[in-house]
mmCIF file of C-alpha atoms in Angstrom:
data_model
loop_
_atom_site.group_PDB
_atom_site.id
_atom_site.type_symbol
_atom_site.label_atom_id
_atom_site.label_comp_id
_atom_site.label_asym_id
_atom_site.label_seq_id
_atom_site.Cartn_x
_atom_site.Cartn_y
_atom_site.Cartn_z
ATOM 1 C CA HIS A 204 8.329 -8.420 -11.202
ATOM 2 C CA ILE A 205 5.781 -5.807 -12.228
ATOM 3 C CA TYR A 206 3.690 -8.258 -14.252
ATOM 4 C CA LEU A 207 3.401 -10.590 -11.321
ATOM 5 C CA TYR A 208 1.772 -8.000 -9.042
ATOM 6 C CA PRO A 209 -1.778 -8.497 -10.127
ATOM 7 C CA ILE A 210 -1.396 -12.317 -9.639
ATOM 8 C CA ILE A 211 0.228 -11.880 -6.221
ATOM 9 C CA ILE A 212 -2.374 -9.368 -5.027
ATOM 10 C CA GLN A 213 -5.270 -11.632 -6.231
ATOM 11 C CA PHE A 214 -3.744 -14.537 -4.370
ATOM 12 C CA LEU A 215 -3.246 -12.534 -1.196
ATOM 13 C CA ASN A 216 -6.771 -11.180 -1.352
ATOM 14 C CA ASN A 217 -8.225 -14.675 -1.628
ATOM 15 C CA PHE A 218 -6.015 -15.958 1.148
ATOM 16 C CA LEU A 219 -6.761 -13.093 3.554
ATOM 17 C CA ASN A 220 -10.463 -13.180 2.932
ATOM 18 C CA LYS A 221 -10.553 -16.725 4.345
ATOM 19 C CA LEU A 222 -8.611 -15.894 7.504
ATOM 20 C CA PRO A 223 -10.210 -14.851 10.796
ATOM 21 C CA LEU A 224 -8.784 -11.564 12.099
ATOM 22 C CA GLN A 225 -7.134 -13.217 15.084
ATOM 23 C CA THR A 226 -5.377 -15.725 12.839
ATOM 24 C CA LEU A 227 -4.160 -12.953 10.586
ATOM 25 C CA ASN A 228 -2.986 -11.021 13.675
ATOM 26 C CA ASN A 229 -0.913 -14.058 14.810
ATOM 27 C CA LEU A 230 0.533 -14.560 11.356
ATOM 28 C CA ILE A 231 1.713 -10.941 11.267
ATOM 29 C CA ILE A 232 3.278 -10.897 14.734
ATOM 30 C CA LYS A 233 5.157 -14.126 14.092
ATOM 31 C CA ASN A 234 6.529 -13.059 10.748
ATOM 32 C CA GLN A 235 8.066 -9.694 11.589
ATOM 33 C CA PRO A 236 9.728 -7.950 9.777
ATOM 34 C CA TYR A 237 8.516 -9.570 6.563
ATOM 35 C CA VAL A 238 4.944 -8.466 7.228
ATOM 36 C CA TYR A 239 5.731 -4.946 5.939
ATOM 37 C CA THR A 240 6.514 -6.387 2.443
ATOM 38 C CA TYR A 241 3.036 -7.991 2.556
ATOM 39 C CA ILE A 242 1.514 -4.710 3.539
ATOM 40 C CA LEU A 243 3.294 -2.823 0.701
ATOM 41 C CA LEU A 244 1.818 -5.227 -1.824
ATOM 42 C CA LEU A 245 -1.552 -5.090 -0.125
ATOM 43 C CA SER A 246 -1.597 -1.306 -0.284
ATOM 44 C CA MET A 247 -2.619 -1.859 -3.845
ATOM 45 C CA SER A 248 -5.387 -4.310 -2.899
ATOM 46 C CA SER A 249 -8.921 -4.137 -1.418
ATOM 47 C CA ASN A 250 -7.650 -5.901 1.702
ATOM 48 C CA MET A 251 -5.582 -2.998 2.961
ATOM 49 C CA SER A 252 -8.088 -1.826 5.483
ATOM 50 C CA ARG A 253 -8.350 -5.295 6.881
ATOM 51 C CA VAL A 254 -4.625 -5.681 7.259
ATOM 52 C CA SER A 255 -4.371 -2.195 8.740
ATOM 53 C CA SER A 256 -6.867 -3.044 11.422
ATOM 54 C CA VAL A 257 -4.820 -6.030 12.359
ATOM 55 C CA CYS A 258 -1.580 -4.191 12.414
ATOM 56 C CA ASP A 259 -3.121 -1.510 14.481
ATOM 57 C CA VAL A 260 -2.146 -3.479 17.616
ATOM 58 C CA GLU A 261 -0.797 -0.551 19.677
ATOM 59 C CA ASP A 262 -3.555 1.849 18.390
ATOM 60 C CA THR A 263 -1.166 4.785 18.122
ATOM 61 C CA PRO A 264 -1.683 7.924 16.017
ATOM 62 C CA GLU A 265 0.986 6.624 13.706
ATOM 63 C CA ASP A 266 -0.753 3.256 13.294
ATOM 64 C CA ARG A 267 -4.140 4.882 12.726
ATOM 65 C CA TYR A 268 -2.997 7.433 10.147
ATOM 66 C CA PHE A 269 -2.834 5.064 7.147
ATOM 67 C CA LEU A 270 -6.152 3.430 8.115
ATOM 68 C CA ASN A 271 -7.969 6.798 8.217
ATOM 69 C CA ASN A 272 -6.253 8.718 5.435
ATOM 70 C CA PRO A 273 -6.569 7.256 1.979
ATOM 71 C CA LYS A 274 -3.608 6.444 -0.154
ATOM 72 C CA PRO A 275 -2.941 8.799 -3.131
ATOM 73 C CA GLU A 276 -3.959 7.685 -6.591
ATOM 74 C CA SER A 277 -0.334 7.989 -7.718
ATOM 75 C CA LEU A 278 1.056 5.646 -5.088
ATOM 76 C CA ASP A 279 0.903 2.510 -7.128
ATOM 77 C CA ASP A 280 2.811 4.149 -9.940
ATOM 78 C CA LEU A 281 5.425 5.445 -7.477
ATOM 79 C CA ILE A 282 5.888 1.985 -5.975
ATOM 80 C CA LEU A 283 6.369 0.437 -9.421
ATOM 81 C CA LYS A 284 8.899 3.088 -10.528
ATOM 82 C CA THR A 285 10.833 2.576 -7.298
ATOM 83 C CA SER A 286 10.765 -1.217 -7.681
ATOM 84 C CA ASN A 287 12.105 -0.902 -11.277
ATOM 85 C CA PHE A 288 14.823 1.469 -10.118
ATOM 86 C CA MET A 289 15.787 -0.950 -7.307
ATOM 87 C CA ASN A 290 15.742 -3.973 -9.666
ATOM 88 C CA ASN A 291 18.230 -2.138 -11.920
ATOM 89 C CA CYS A 292 20.419 -1.331 -8.946
ATOM 90 C CA ASN A 293 20.313 -4.967 -7.893
ATOM 91 C CA LYS A 294 21.516 -6.095 -11.307
ATOM 92 C CA SER A 295 24.593 -3.870 -10.995
ATOM 93 C CA GLU A 296 27.857 -5.524 -10.028
ATOM 94 C CA ASN A 297 29.017 -2.372 -8.177
ATOM 95 C CA ASN A 298 27.068 -3.015 -4.907
ATOM 96 C CA ASP A 299 25.385 0.304 -5.433
ATOM 97 C CA LYS A 300 24.907 2.739 -2.553
ATOM 98 C CA ILE A 301 21.411 4.247 -2.543
ATOM 99 C CA VAL A 302 20.067 7.379 -0.940
ATOM 100 C CA LEU A 303 16.527 8.674 -0.656
ATOM 101 C CA VAL A 304 16.617 12.501 -0.580
ATOM 102 C CA THR A 305 13.365 14.172 0.330
ATOM 103 C CA SER A 306 13.130 17.813 -0.683
ATOM 104 C CA GLY A 307 10.640 20.759 -0.646
ATOM 105 C CA GLY A 308 7.648 21.524 1.535
ATOM 106 C CA THR A 309 4.374 19.587 1.959
ATOM 107 C CA SER A 310 1.027 21.302 1.613
ATOM 108 C CA VAL A 311 -2.037 20.775 3.866
ATOM 109 C CA PRO A 312 -5.332 20.758 1.919
ATOM 110 C CA LEU A 313 -8.295 22.447 3.575
ATOM 111 C CA GLU A 314 -10.845 20.913 1.239
ATOM 112 C CA ASN A 315 -11.081 17.479 -0.497
ATOM 113 C CA ASN A 316 -11.506 19.206 -3.880
ATOM 114 C CA THR A 317 -8.644 21.456 -3.008
ATOM 115 C CA VAL A 318 -8.724 25.176 -3.700
ATOM 116 C CA ARG A 319 -7.170 26.434 -0.427
ATOM 117 C CA PHE A 320 -4.219 24.863 1.382
ATOM 118 C CA ILE A 321 -1.567 25.694 4.026
ATOM 119 C CA ASP A 322 1.916 25.742 2.676
ATOM 120 C CA ASN A 323 5.474 26.745 3.671
ATOM 121 C CA PHE A 324 8.250 28.643 1.916
ATOM 122 C CA SER A 325 10.602 25.761 1.210
ATOM 123 C CA ALA A 326 11.844 25.800 -2.390
ATOM 124 C CA GLY A 327 13.862 22.553 -2.087
ATOM 125 C CA THR A 328 17.304 24.177 -2.425
ATOM 126 C CA ARG A 329 19.065 22.063 0.138
ATOM 127 C CA GLY A 330 17.573 18.789 -1.116
ATOM 128 C CA ALA A 331 18.352 19.471 -4.725
ATOM 129 C CA SER A 332 21.908 20.569 -4.121
ATOM 130 C CA SER A 333 22.486 17.650 -1.761
ATOM 131 C CA ALA A 334 21.189 15.243 -4.391
ATOM 132 C CA GLU A 335 23.832 16.467 -6.777
ATOM 133 C CA GLN A 336 26.575 15.851 -4.262
ATOM 134 C CA PHE A 337 25.376 12.364 -3.570
ATOM 135 C CA LEU A 338 25.445 11.653 -7.343
ATOM 136 C CA PHE A 339 28.998 12.986 -7.553
ATOM 137 C CA LYS A 340 29.964 10.624 -4.666
ATOM 138 C CA GLY A 341 28.677 7.548 -6.619
ATOM 139 C CA TYR A 342 25.203 7.124 -5.019
ATOM 140 C CA LYS A 343 22.085 6.102 -6.831
ATOM 141 C CA VAL A 344 19.558 8.834 -5.787
ATOM 142 C CA ILE A 345 15.783 8.503 -5.309
ATOM 143 C CA PHE A 346 14.709 12.225 -5.230
ATOM 144 C CA LEU A 347 11.283 12.523 -3.592
ATOM 145 C CA HIS A 348 10.436 16.143 -4.026
ATOM 146 C CA ARG A 349 7.537 18.597 -3.966
ATOM 147 C CA GLU A 350 6.117 18.972 -7.441
ATOM 148 C CA PHE A 351 7.520 22.122 -9.140
ATOM 149 C CA SER A 352 10.258 22.568 -6.504
ATOM 150 C CA LEU A 353 13.937 22.819 -7.323
ATOM 151 C CA GLN A 354 15.598 19.735 -8.902
ATOM 152 C CA PRO A 355 19.118 18.621 -9.299
ATOM 153 C CA PHE A 356 21.017 20.485 -12.080
ATOM 154 C CA ASN A 357 17.848 22.411 -13.140
ATOM 155 C CA ARG A 358 17.944 24.317 -9.856
ATOM 156 C CA HIS A 359 20.681 26.629 -11.205
ATOM 157 C CA PHE A 360 18.177 28.117 -13.661
ATOM 158 C CA MET A 361 14.940 28.089 -11.645
ATOM 159 C CA ARG A 362 13.432 30.674 -9.317
ATOM 160 C CA SER A 363 16.153 33.181 -9.711
ATOM 161 C CA THR A 364 15.324 36.669 -8.452
ATOM 162 C CA ASN A 365 17.786 38.249 -10.921
ATOM 163 C CA VAL A 366 17.133 36.304 -14.125
ATOM 164 C CA SER A 367 13.985 35.192 -15.819
ATOM 165 C CA PHE A 368 13.679 32.096 -18.027
ATOM 166 C CA LEU A 369 13.628 34.157 -21.238
ATOM 167 C CA ASP A 370 16.765 36.036 -20.233
ATOM 168 C CA TYR A 371 18.723 32.824 -20.977
ATOM 169 C CA PHE A 372 17.996 33.401 -24.746
ATOM 170 C CA ASP A 373 18.896 36.055 -27.221
ATOM 171 C CA SER A 374 16.506 37.707 -29.620
ATOM 172 C CA ASN A 375 17.095 34.864 -32.116
ATOM 173 C CA GLY A 376 16.129 32.158 -29.681
ATOM 174 C CA GLU A 377 19.796 31.041 -29.175
ATOM 175 C CA ILE A 378 21.305 30.572 -25.674
ATOM 176 C CA ALA A 379 22.701 33.918 -24.525
ATOM 177 C CA PRO A 380 26.533 33.747 -24.564
ATOM 178 C CA LYS A 381 26.848 34.830 -20.877
ATOM 179 C CA TYR A 382 24.856 31.756 -19.699
ATOM 180 C CA LYS A 383 25.868 29.187 -22.306
ATOM 181 C CA LYS A 384 28.804 27.701 -20.451
ATOM 182 C CA GLU A 385 26.816 26.967 -17.306
ATOM 183 C CA LEU A 386 23.832 25.674 -19.206
ATOM 184 C CA VAL A 387 25.943 23.292 -21.303
ATOM 185 C CA GLU A 388 27.736 22.011 -18.228
ATOM 186 C CA MET A 389 24.524 21.372 -16.260
ATOM 187 C CA LYS A 390 23.029 19.637 -19.336
ATOM 188 C CA ARG A 391 26.118 17.447 -19.494
ATOM 189 C CA LEU A 392 25.825 16.491 -15.863
ATOM 190 C CA SER A 393 22.103 15.877 -16.108
ATOM 191 C CA ASP A 394 22.602 13.459 -19.005
ATOM 192 C CA LEU A 395 25.560 11.816 -17.288
ATOM 193 C CA TYR A 396 23.644 10.951 -14.153
ATOM 194 C CA LYS A 397 20.141 10.384 -15.563
ATOM 195 C CA ASP A 398 20.269 6.574 -15.017
ATOM 196 C CA GLN A 399 21.417 7.039 -11.435
ATOM 197 C CA LEU A 400 18.554 9.438 -10.525
ATOM 198 C CA LEU A 401 14.949 8.596 -9.989
ATOM 199 C CA MET A 402 12.601 11.564 -9.799
ATOM 200 C CA LEU A 403 9.436 11.129 -7.740
ATOM 201 C CA THR A 404 6.919 13.831 -6.598
ATOM 202 C CA PHE A 405 4.511 14.653 -3.848
ATOM 203 C CA THR A 406 2.315 17.657 -3.106
ATOM 204 C CA SER A 407 0.364 17.176 0.125
ATOM 205 C CA VAL A 408 1.598 15.878 3.454
ATOM 206 C CA ASN A 409 -0.575 12.760 2.936
ATOM 207 C CA ASP A 410 1.170 12.132 -0.455
ATOM 208 C CA TYR A 411 4.554 12.442 1.272
ATOM 209 C CA LEU A 412 3.822 10.097 4.200
ATOM 210 C CA TRP A 413 2.423 7.273 2.027
ATOM 211 C CA ALA A 414 5.360 7.678 -0.340
ATOM 212 C CA LEU A 415 7.908 7.668 2.408
ATOM 213 C CA ARG A 416 6.525 4.537 4.049
ATOM 214 C CA SER A 417 6.346 2.670 0.710
ATOM 215 C CA ILE A 418 9.830 3.602 -0.390
ATOM 216 C CA ALA A 419 11.301 2.866 2.974
ATOM 217 C CA ILE A 420 10.030 -0.645 3.017
ATOM 218 C CA LEU A 421 11.496 -1.264 -0.446
ATOM 219 C CA LEU A 422 14.886 0.311 0.482
ATOM 220 C CA ASN A 423 15.452 -1.194 3.890
ATOM 221 C CA ASN A 424 19.056 -2.431 3.737
ATOM 222 C CA ARG A 425 22.471 -1.360 4.988
ATOM 223 C CA ASN A 426 23.517 0.201 1.676
ATOM 224 C CA CYS A 427 20.805 2.903 1.962
ATOM 225 C CA ILE A 428 20.672 6.425 3.444
ATOM 226 C CA PHE A 429 17.514 8.354 4.217
ATOM 227 C CA TYR A 430 18.319 12.077 3.878
ATOM 228 C CA LEU A 431 15.133 13.708 5.029
ATOM 229 C CA ALA A 432 15.487 17.355 3.933
ATOM 230 C CA ALA A 433 11.757 17.926 3.102
ATOM 231 C CA ALA A 434 9.886 20.500 5.176
ATOM 232 C CA VAL A 435 7.045 18.320 6.481
ATOM 233 C CA SER A 436 3.942 19.952 7.906
ATOM 234 C CA ASP A 437 3.491 19.666 11.659
ATOM 235 C CA PHE A 438 -0.345 19.911 11.505
ATOM 236 C CA TYR A 439 -2.948 18.706 9.028
ATOM 237 C CA VAL A 440 -6.721 18.263 8.486
ATOM 238 C CA PRO A 441 -7.609 14.546 8.723
ATOM 239 C CA TYR A 442 -9.494 13.185 5.776
ATOM 240 C CA ASP A 443 -12.769 12.713 7.688
ATOM 241 C CA LYS A 444 -12.791 16.397 8.644
ATOM 242 C CA LEU A 445 -12.192 17.798 5.115
ATOM 243 C CA PRO A 446 -15.163 19.458 3.526
ATOM 244 C CA GLU A 447 -15.855 17.997 0.088
ATOM 245 C CA HIS A 448 -15.986 21.293 -1.771
ATOM 246 C CA LYS A 449 -14.497 24.767 -1.481
ATOM 247 C CA ILE A 450 -15.125 26.485 1.845
ATOM 248 C CA GLN A 451 -17.504 29.388 1.154
ATOM 249 C CA SER A 452 -16.887 32.791 2.510
ATOM 250 C CA ARG A 453 -20.631 33.380 3.196
ATOM 251 C CA SER A 454 -22.330 31.049 5.654
ATOM 252 C CA GLU A 455 -25.567 30.798 3.658
ATOM 253 C CA PHE A 456 -23.704 28.983 0.960
ATOM 254 C CA GLN A 457 -22.082 26.508 3.298
ATOM 255 C CA ASP A 458 -23.075 22.905 3.669
ATOM 256 C CA GLU A 459 -25.073 22.522 6.868
ATOM 257 C CA SER A 460 -22.702 19.793 7.973
ATOM 258 C CA LYS A 461 -19.683 22.005 7.272
ATOM 259 C CA LYS A 462 -20.714 25.375 8.789
ATOM 260 C CA LYS A 463 -18.417 24.653 11.713
ATOM 261 C CA HIS A 464 -15.625 26.139 9.611
ATOM 262 C CA LEU A 465 -17.171 29.575 9.953
ATOM 263 C CA ASN A 466 -18.081 31.081 13.277
ATOM 264 C CA GLU A 467 -20.854 33.615 13.901
ATOM 265 C CA SER A 468 -18.835 36.551 12.754
ATOM 266 C CA GLY A 469 -17.893 34.887 9.515
ATOM 267 C CA LYS A 470 -14.287 34.105 10.463
ATOM 268 C CA LEU A 471 -12.741 30.911 9.214
ATOM 269 C CA VAL A 472 -11.945 28.507 12.072
ATOM 270 C CA LEU A 473 -9.528 25.637 11.400
ATOM 271 C CA ASP A 474 -9.216 22.523 13.595
ATOM 272 C CA LEU A 475 -5.858 20.932 12.801
ATOM 273 C CA ASP A 476 -4.500 17.717 14.160
ATOM 274 C CA PRO A 477 -0.717 17.214 14.798
ATOM 275 C CA VAL A 478 0.963 15.120 12.131
ATOM 276 C CA PRO A 479 2.110 11.849 13.834
ATOM 277 C CA LYS A 480 5.843 11.591 14.343
ATOM 278 C CA PHE A 481 6.730 8.930 11.708
ATOM 279 C CA LEU A 482 10.449 9.205 12.309
ATOM 280 C CA ARG A 483 10.128 6.546 15.003
ATOM 281 C CA ASN A 484 8.389 4.140 12.638
ATOM 282 C CA LEU A 485 11.065 4.773 10.047
ATOM 283 C CA VAL A 486 13.860 4.114 12.492
ATOM 284 C CA GLN A 487 12.369 1.122 14.287
ATOM 285 C CA THR A 488 10.402 -0.691 11.551
ATOM 286 C CA TRP A 489 10.273 0.665 8.010
ATOM 287 C CA ALA A 490 13.982 1.295 7.481
ATOM 288 C CA ASN A 491 15.672 -0.231 10.568
ATOM 289 C CA ASN A 492 18.652 -1.401 8.556
ATOM 290 C CA SER A 493 19.396 1.976 6.962
ATOM 291 C CA MET A 494 21.185 5.174 7.953
ATOM 292 C CA ILE A 495 18.704 7.996 8.767
ATOM 293 C CA ILE A 496 19.501 11.706 8.698
ATOM 294 C CA SER A 497 16.822 14.231 9.748
ATOM 295 C CA PHE A 498 16.808 17.984 9.694
ATOM 296 C CA LYS A 499 15.717 20.467 12.340
ATOM 297 C CA LEU A 500 14.916 24.151 11.435
ATOM 298 C CA GLU A 501 14.206 26.629 14.251
ATOM 299 C CA THR A 502 13.825 30.366 14.578
ATOM 300 C CA ASP A 503 14.898 30.574 18.247
ATOM 301 C CA PRO A 504 18.623 29.994 18.742
ATOM 302 C CA ASN A 505 18.014 28.764 22.317
ATOM 303 C CA LEU A 506 15.884 25.857 21.062
ATOM 304 C CA LEU A 507 17.921 24.512 18.138
ATOM 305 C CA ILE A 508 20.500 22.398 19.962
ATOM 306 C CA VAL A 509 17.979 21.293 22.619
ATOM 307 C CA LYS A 510 15.447 20.073 20.137
ATOM 308 C CA ALA A 511 18.049 18.490 17.867
ATOM 309 C CA LYS A 512 19.386 16.476 20.820
ATOM 310 C CA GLN A 513 15.875 15.631 21.817
ATOM 311 C CA ALA A 514 15.156 14.180 18.394
ATOM 312 C CA LEU A 515 18.244 11.980 18.629
ATOM 313 C CA GLU A 516 17.207 10.717 22.039
ATOM 314 C CA ASN A 517 13.546 10.172 21.019
ATOM 315 C CA TYR A 518 14.098 8.421 17.716
ATOM 316 C CA ASN A 519 17.598 6.876 18.014
ATOM 317 C CA HIS A 520 18.669 7.592 14.461
ATOM 318 C CA GLN A 521 22.160 8.503 13.385
ATOM 319 C CA LEU A 522 22.369 12.219 12.570
ATOM 320 C CA VAL A 523 20.411 15.452 12.924
ATOM 321 C CA ILE A 524 21.381 18.475 10.876
ATOM 322 C CA GLY A 525 20.078 21.716 12.495
ATOM 323 C CA ASN A 526 19.923 25.245 11.166
ATOM 324 C CA LEU A 527 18.311 28.591 12.013
ATOM 325 C CA LEU A 528 15.947 30.406 9.625
ATOM 326 C CA ASP A 529 17.992 33.500 9.407
ATOM 327 C CA THR A 530 21.248 31.860 8.768
ATOM 328 C CA ARG A 531 20.158 28.684 7.007
ATOM 329 C CA ASN A 532 22.055 29.458 3.818
ATOM 330 C CA ARG A 533 25.434 29.903 5.446
ATOM 331 C CA GLU A 534 25.672 27.580 8.528
ATOM 332 C CA VAL A 535 24.416 24.289 9.921
ATOM 333 C CA VAL A 536 25.105 22.219 12.993
ATOM 334 C CA ILE A 537 25.528 18.454 12.916
ATOM 335 C CA LEU A 538 24.749 16.275 15.901
ATOM 336 C CA SER A 539 25.403 12.553 15.999
ATOM 337 C CA GLU A 540 24.018 9.693 18.173
ATOM 338 C CA LYS A 541 27.660 8.641 18.948
ATOM 339 C CA THR A 542 28.822 11.848 20.499
ATOM 340 C CA ASP A 543 27.560 14.897 22.461
ATOM 341 C CA ASP A 544 29.748 17.226 20.332
ATOM 342 C CA GLU A 545 28.154 19.886 18.110
ATOM 343 C CA THR A 546 29.869 20.286 14.719
ATOM 344 C CA TRP A 547 29.231 23.615 13.178
ATOM 345 C CA ILE A 548 29.858 24.153 9.449
ATOM 346 C CA ARG A 549 29.986 27.819 8.470
ATOM 347 C CA MET A 550 30.544 29.424 5.003
ATOM 348 C CA THR A 551 31.769 32.908 4.239
ATOM 349 C CA ASP A 552 30.199 35.202 1.731
ATOM 350 C CA GLU A 553 33.168 34.481 -0.637
ATOM 351 C CA GLU A 554 32.555 30.741 -0.384
ATOM 352 C CA LEU A 555 28.824 31.208 -1.095
ATOM 353 C CA LYS A 556 29.517 32.943 -4.450
#
């Protein structure tokens, strides 16, 4: 299938170039939901902006996002890797269950040639540990994670506050006896599940949103789960507002067109737009045949349940898993579209060891 892409894309380019926009619009509307397969292929072609303008029928922020913010250079490779993984799953006689696990936090670049960016503290612990459990339950796992965040099986030896990497070895370069049993077991599991696990990365919120849409369109069937544990930024700087180069701390070195970032007192002023709520698109269009699980993190206990229920009502997906910042490592609450009940899962200190 990979080798056919250039031929298909060239054919679609030639075909679309000959169509008036209104004709293309009618073609898309009459052929829902298959149009999103076309768009996925066309995301690799020069006609993407033309198709986006036609699909932008409702002119919503969600629709405009992909027209105004360019696709990442790595997206084509991500699509091909996912397609290969899906092809291997389709060849299996086991009717494979597939889950997309998103993990880690997205960054928000403040410059096009990025030096400064806004980030969050998420290390990807929940996503990486959940991916392991899905593998144990027989799922094929697509692990879309922040670059350098925690990964399944490797997570046990990364970002420890008590042990550095070199502590795992003795003075002769051999694995230290006290860590050998756990290292050997995690290596065994990693090798055992390597063909059931696809590792994909993102860095910025733009990387993540393009990747999520592309993967969702490929995965849209009833054997798939979307387990959205990534900490996605709520605000971002649109592409057309990004300065090309590093924001200078002294106004005399700023581009005339970009001095709006510094006020008269030399303070940095940021103008951030809200990230469109793509969960609605995921539920209604991109992955409308799949099960979708979202996460809700709050710091105010009075808001957690209210906002989790609001998410279910607004987006009509299956589950919301909520937690509070202070207790996120020991308790979660699960809310379902099918019931008003709140199911709390709590762990003791002994269970957490």
